GROMACS .gro file of C-alpha atoms in nm:
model
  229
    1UNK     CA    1  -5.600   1.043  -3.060
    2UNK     CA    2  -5.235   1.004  -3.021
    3UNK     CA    3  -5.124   0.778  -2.717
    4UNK     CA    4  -4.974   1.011  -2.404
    5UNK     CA    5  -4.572   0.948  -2.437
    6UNK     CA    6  -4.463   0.800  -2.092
    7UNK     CA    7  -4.171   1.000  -1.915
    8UNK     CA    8  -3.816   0.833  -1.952
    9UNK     CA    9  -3.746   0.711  -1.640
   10UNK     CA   10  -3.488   0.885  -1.427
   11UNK     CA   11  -3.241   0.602  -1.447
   12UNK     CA   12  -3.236   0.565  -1.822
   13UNK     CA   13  -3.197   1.004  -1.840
   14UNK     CA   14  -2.880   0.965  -1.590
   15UNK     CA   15  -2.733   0.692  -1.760
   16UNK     CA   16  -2.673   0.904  -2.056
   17UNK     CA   17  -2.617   1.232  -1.840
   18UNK     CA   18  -2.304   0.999  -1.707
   19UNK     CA   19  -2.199   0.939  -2.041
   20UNK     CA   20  -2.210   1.292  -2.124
   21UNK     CA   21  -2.029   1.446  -1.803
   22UNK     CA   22  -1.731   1.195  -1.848
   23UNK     CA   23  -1.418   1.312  -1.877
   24UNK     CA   24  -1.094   1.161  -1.970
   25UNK     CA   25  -0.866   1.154  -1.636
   26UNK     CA   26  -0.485   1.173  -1.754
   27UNK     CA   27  -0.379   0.861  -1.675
   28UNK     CA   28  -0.013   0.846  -1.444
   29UNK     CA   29   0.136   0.531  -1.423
   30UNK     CA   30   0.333   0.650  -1.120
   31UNK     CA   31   0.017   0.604  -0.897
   32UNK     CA   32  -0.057   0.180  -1.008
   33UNK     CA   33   0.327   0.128  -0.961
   34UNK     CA   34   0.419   0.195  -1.348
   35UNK     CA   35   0.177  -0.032  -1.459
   36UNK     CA   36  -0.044   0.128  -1.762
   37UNK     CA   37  -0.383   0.120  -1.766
   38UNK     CA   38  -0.578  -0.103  -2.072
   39UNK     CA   39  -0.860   0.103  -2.112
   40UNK     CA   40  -0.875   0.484  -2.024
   41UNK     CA   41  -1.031   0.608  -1.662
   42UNK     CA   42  -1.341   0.803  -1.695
   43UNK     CA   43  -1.526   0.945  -1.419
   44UNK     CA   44  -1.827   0.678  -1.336
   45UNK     CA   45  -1.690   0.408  -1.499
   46UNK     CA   46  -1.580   0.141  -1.244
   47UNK     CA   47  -1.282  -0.105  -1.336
   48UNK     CA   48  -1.460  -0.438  -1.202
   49UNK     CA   49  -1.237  -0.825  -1.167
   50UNK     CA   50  -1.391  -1.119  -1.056
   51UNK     CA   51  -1.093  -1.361  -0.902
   52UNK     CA   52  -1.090  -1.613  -0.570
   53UNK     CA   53  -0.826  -1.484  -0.315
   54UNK     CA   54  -0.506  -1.605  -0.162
   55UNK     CA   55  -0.412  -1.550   0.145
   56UNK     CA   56  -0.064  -1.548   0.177
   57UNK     CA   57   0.106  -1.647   0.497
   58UNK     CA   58   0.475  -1.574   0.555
   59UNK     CA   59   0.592  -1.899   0.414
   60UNK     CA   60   0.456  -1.820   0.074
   61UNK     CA   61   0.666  -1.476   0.111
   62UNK     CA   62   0.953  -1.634   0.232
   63UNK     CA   63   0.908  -1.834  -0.112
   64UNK     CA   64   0.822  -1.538  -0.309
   65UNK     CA   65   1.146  -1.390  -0.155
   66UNK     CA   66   1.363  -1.644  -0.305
   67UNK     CA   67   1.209  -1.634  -0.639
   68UNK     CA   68   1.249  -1.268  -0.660
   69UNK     CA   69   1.596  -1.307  -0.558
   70UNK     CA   70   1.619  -1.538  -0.860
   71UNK     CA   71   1.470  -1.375  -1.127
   72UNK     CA   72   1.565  -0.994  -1.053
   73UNK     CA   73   1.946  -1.125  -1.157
   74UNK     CA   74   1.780  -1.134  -1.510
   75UNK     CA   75   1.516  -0.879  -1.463
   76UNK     CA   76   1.608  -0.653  -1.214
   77UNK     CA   77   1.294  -0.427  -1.260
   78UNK     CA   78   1.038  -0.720  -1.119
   79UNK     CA   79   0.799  -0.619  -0.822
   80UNK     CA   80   0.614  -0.805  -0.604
   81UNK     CA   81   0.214  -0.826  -0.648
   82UNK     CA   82   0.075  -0.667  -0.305
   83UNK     CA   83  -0.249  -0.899  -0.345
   84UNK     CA   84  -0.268  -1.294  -0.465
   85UNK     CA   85  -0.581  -1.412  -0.644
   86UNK     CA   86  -0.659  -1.656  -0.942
   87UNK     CA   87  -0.876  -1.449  -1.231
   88UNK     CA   88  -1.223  -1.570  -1.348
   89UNK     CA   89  -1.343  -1.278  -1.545
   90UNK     CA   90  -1.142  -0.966  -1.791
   91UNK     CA   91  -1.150  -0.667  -1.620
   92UNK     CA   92  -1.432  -0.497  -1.732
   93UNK     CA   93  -1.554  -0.178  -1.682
   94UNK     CA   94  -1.897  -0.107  -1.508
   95UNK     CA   95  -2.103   0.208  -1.466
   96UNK     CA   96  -2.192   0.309  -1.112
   97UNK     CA   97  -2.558   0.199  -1.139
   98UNK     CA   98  -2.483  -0.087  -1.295
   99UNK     CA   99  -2.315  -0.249  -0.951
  100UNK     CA  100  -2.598  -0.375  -0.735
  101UNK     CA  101  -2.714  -0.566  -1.026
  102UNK     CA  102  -2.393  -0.719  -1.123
  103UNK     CA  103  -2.312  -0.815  -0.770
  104UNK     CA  104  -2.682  -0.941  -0.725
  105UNK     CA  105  -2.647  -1.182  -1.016
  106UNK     CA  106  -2.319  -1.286  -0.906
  107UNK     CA  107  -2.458  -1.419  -0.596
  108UNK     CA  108  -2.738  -1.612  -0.682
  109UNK     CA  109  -2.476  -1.761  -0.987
  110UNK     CA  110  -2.272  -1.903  -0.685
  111UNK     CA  111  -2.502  -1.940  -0.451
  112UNK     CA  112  -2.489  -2.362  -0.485
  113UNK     CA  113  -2.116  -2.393  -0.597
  114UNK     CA  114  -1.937  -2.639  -0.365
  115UNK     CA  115  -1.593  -2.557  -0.215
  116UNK     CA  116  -1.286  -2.679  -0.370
  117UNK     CA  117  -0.943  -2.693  -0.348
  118UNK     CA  118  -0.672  -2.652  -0.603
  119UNK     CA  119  -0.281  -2.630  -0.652
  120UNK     CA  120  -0.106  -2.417  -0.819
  121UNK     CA  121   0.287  -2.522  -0.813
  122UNK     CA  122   0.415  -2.488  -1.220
  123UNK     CA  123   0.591  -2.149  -1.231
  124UNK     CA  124   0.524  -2.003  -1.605
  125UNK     CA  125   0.564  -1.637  -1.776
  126UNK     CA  126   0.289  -1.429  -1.915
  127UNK     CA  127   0.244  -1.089  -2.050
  128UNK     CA  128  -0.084  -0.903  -2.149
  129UNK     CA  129  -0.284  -0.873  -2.449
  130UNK     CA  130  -0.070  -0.547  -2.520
  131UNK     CA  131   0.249  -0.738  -2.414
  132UNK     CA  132   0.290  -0.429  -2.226
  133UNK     CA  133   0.359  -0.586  -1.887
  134UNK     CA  134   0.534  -0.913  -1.840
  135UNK     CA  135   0.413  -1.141  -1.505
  136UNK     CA  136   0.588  -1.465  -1.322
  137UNK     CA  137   0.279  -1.658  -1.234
  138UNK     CA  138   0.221  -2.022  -1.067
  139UNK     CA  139   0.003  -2.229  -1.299
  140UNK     CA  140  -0.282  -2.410  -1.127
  141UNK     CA  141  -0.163  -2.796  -1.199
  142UNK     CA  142  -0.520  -2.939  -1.031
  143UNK     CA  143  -0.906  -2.783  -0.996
  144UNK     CA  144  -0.860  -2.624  -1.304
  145UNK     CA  145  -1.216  -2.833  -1.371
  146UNK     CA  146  -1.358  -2.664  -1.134
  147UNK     CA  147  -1.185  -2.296  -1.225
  148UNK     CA  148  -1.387  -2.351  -1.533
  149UNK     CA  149  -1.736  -2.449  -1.412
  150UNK     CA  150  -1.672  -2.129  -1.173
  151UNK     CA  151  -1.581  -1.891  -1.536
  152UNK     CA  152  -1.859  -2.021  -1.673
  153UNK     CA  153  -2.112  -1.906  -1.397
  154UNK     CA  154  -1.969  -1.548  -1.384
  155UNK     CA  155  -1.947  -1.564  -1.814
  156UNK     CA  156  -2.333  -1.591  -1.721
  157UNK     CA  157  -2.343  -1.316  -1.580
  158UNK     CA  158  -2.091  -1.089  -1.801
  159UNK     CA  159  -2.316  -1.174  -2.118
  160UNK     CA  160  -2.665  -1.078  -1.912
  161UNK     CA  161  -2.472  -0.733  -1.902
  162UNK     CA  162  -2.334  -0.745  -2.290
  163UNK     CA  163  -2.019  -0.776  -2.081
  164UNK     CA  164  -1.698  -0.934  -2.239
  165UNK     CA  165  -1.669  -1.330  -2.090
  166UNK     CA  166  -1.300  -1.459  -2.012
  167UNK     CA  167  -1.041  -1.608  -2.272
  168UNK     CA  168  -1.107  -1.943  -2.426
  169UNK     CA  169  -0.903  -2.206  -2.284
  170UNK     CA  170  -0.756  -1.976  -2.002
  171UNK     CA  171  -0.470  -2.057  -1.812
  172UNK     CA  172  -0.568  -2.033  -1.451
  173UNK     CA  173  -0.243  -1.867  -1.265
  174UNK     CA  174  -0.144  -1.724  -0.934
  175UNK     CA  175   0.047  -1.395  -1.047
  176UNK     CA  176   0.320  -1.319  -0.828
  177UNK     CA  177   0.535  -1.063  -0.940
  178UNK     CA  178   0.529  -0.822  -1.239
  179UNK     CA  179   0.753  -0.560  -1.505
  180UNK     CA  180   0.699  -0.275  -1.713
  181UNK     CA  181   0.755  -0.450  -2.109
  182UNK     CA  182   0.772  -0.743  -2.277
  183UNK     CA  183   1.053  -0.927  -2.076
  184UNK     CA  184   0.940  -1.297  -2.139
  185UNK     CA  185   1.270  -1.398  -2.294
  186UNK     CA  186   1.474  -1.270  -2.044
  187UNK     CA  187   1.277  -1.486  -1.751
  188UNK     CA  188   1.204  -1.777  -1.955
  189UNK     CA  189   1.581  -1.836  -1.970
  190UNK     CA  190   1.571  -1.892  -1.581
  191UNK     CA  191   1.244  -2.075  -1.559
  192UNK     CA  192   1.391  -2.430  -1.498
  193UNK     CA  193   1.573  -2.268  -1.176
  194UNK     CA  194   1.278  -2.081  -1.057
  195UNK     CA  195   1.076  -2.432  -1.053
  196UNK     CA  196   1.364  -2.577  -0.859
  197UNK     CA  197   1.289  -2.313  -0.628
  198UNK     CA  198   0.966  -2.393  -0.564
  199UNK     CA  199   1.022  -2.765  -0.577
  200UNK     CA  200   1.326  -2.756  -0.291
  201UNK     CA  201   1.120  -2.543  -0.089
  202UNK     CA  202   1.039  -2.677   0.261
  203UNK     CA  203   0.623  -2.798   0.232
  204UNK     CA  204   0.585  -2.621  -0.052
  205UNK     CA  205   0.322  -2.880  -0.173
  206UNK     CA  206   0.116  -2.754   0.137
  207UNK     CA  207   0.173  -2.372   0.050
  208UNK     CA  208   0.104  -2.374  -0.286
  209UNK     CA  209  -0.253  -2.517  -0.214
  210UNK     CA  210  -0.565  -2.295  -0.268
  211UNK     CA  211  -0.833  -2.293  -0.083
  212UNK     CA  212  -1.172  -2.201  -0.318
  213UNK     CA  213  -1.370  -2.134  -0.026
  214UNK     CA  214  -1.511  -1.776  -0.167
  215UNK     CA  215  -1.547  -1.575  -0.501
  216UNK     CA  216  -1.477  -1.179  -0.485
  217UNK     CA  217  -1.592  -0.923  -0.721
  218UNK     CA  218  -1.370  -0.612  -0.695
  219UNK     CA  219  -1.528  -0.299  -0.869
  220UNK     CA  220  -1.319   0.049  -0.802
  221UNK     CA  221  -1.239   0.036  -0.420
  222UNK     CA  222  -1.521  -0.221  -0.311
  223UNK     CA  223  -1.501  -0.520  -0.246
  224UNK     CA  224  -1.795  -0.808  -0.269
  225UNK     CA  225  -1.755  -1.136  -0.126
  226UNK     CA  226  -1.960  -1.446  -0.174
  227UNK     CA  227  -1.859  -1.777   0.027
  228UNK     CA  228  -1.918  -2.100  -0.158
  229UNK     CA  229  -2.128  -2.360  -0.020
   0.00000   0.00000   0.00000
């Protein structure tokens, strides 16, 4: 006699129910501050970033202040990132149930990793994989060792989830401000100065130090924090 089929459980049935009920939102780049989105919203899909915070104190803005000063004679269209934070994963994009398992691995990845600290003082220009939006960015000059033992414990945990892991050989970066475009040209010609900036700067070795003390994974409007040991 043929076996009994077991019931699918409820969790597989609503994973493709979600897939089903999603709908393309039309995306407006007026809401993210002109920036365009890389991959298209859909409802319960989560955008998800794994990164190590800044805080910045009003030193670092007063030096932010003079570098936008600086560069918006070239670019005039450069804003100021509201949030500072070093990358360790893509952004990816998570279903809703997929979350508490994500986060959960996370954790216990980290769990052991020692606190660091690193420096990020070497102003440099980047623009996305699209070349769609052009950043000014402080290149992390020491820890970058231990940026990369960090990547590789969330990569971990992006391939347990047939998630993609970061870029080979990644330049670890403090983003500071960004454009609409490809407008690398246009800031590269005042690079030299903006370092000067940052070199003249009163203790500038002191604020461009970053403490690794915590890892955050960001995934829509939630925010998970794990402390390093």
């Amino acid at each position: 006699s043929q076996a009994p089929r077991l019931p699918v459980p409820d969790s597989v049935l609503c994973m493709f129910r979600d897939q089903e009920e999603a709908e393309t939102v039309v995306d407006d780049s007026s809401k993210h501050g002109g920036r365009l989105r890389t991959f298209p919203h859909e409802r319960g899909n989560w955008a998800t970033h794994v990164y190590v915070p800044y805080e910045a104190q009003e030193d670092f803005l007063d030096l932010l202040q003079l570098l936008l000063l600086r560069a918006r004679a070239s670019v005039p269209s450069l804003t100021a990132m509201a949030e500072f934070h070093i990358s360790l994963s893509q952004g990816v994009i998570l279903r809703h149930h997929w979350i508490s398992p994500v986060v959960q691995s996370l954790k216990e990845h980290l769990a052991s990793f020692p606190r660091f600290t690193c420096r990020a003082d070497r102003v440099t220009i980047y623009t996305n994989d699209p070349k769609s939006r052009t950043f000014i960015g402080l290149e992390v000059t020491s820890g970058h060792s231990q940026l990369l033992e960090l990547v590789s414990e969330v990569d971990r945990v992006m391939e347990e989830f047939s998630l993609p892991s970061f870029y080979k050989n990644p330049s670890f970066h403090l983003s500071l401000a960004w454009c609409v475009g490809n407008l690398s040209e246009e800031l590269e010609s005042c690079l030299q100065e903006l370092q000067e900036i940052v070199n003249r700067f009163e203790d500038s070795s002191y604020l461009v130090r970053i403490p690794g003390a915590e890892v955050r994974c960001k995934s829509g409007k939630k925010i998970f924090s794990f402390p390093l040991r």
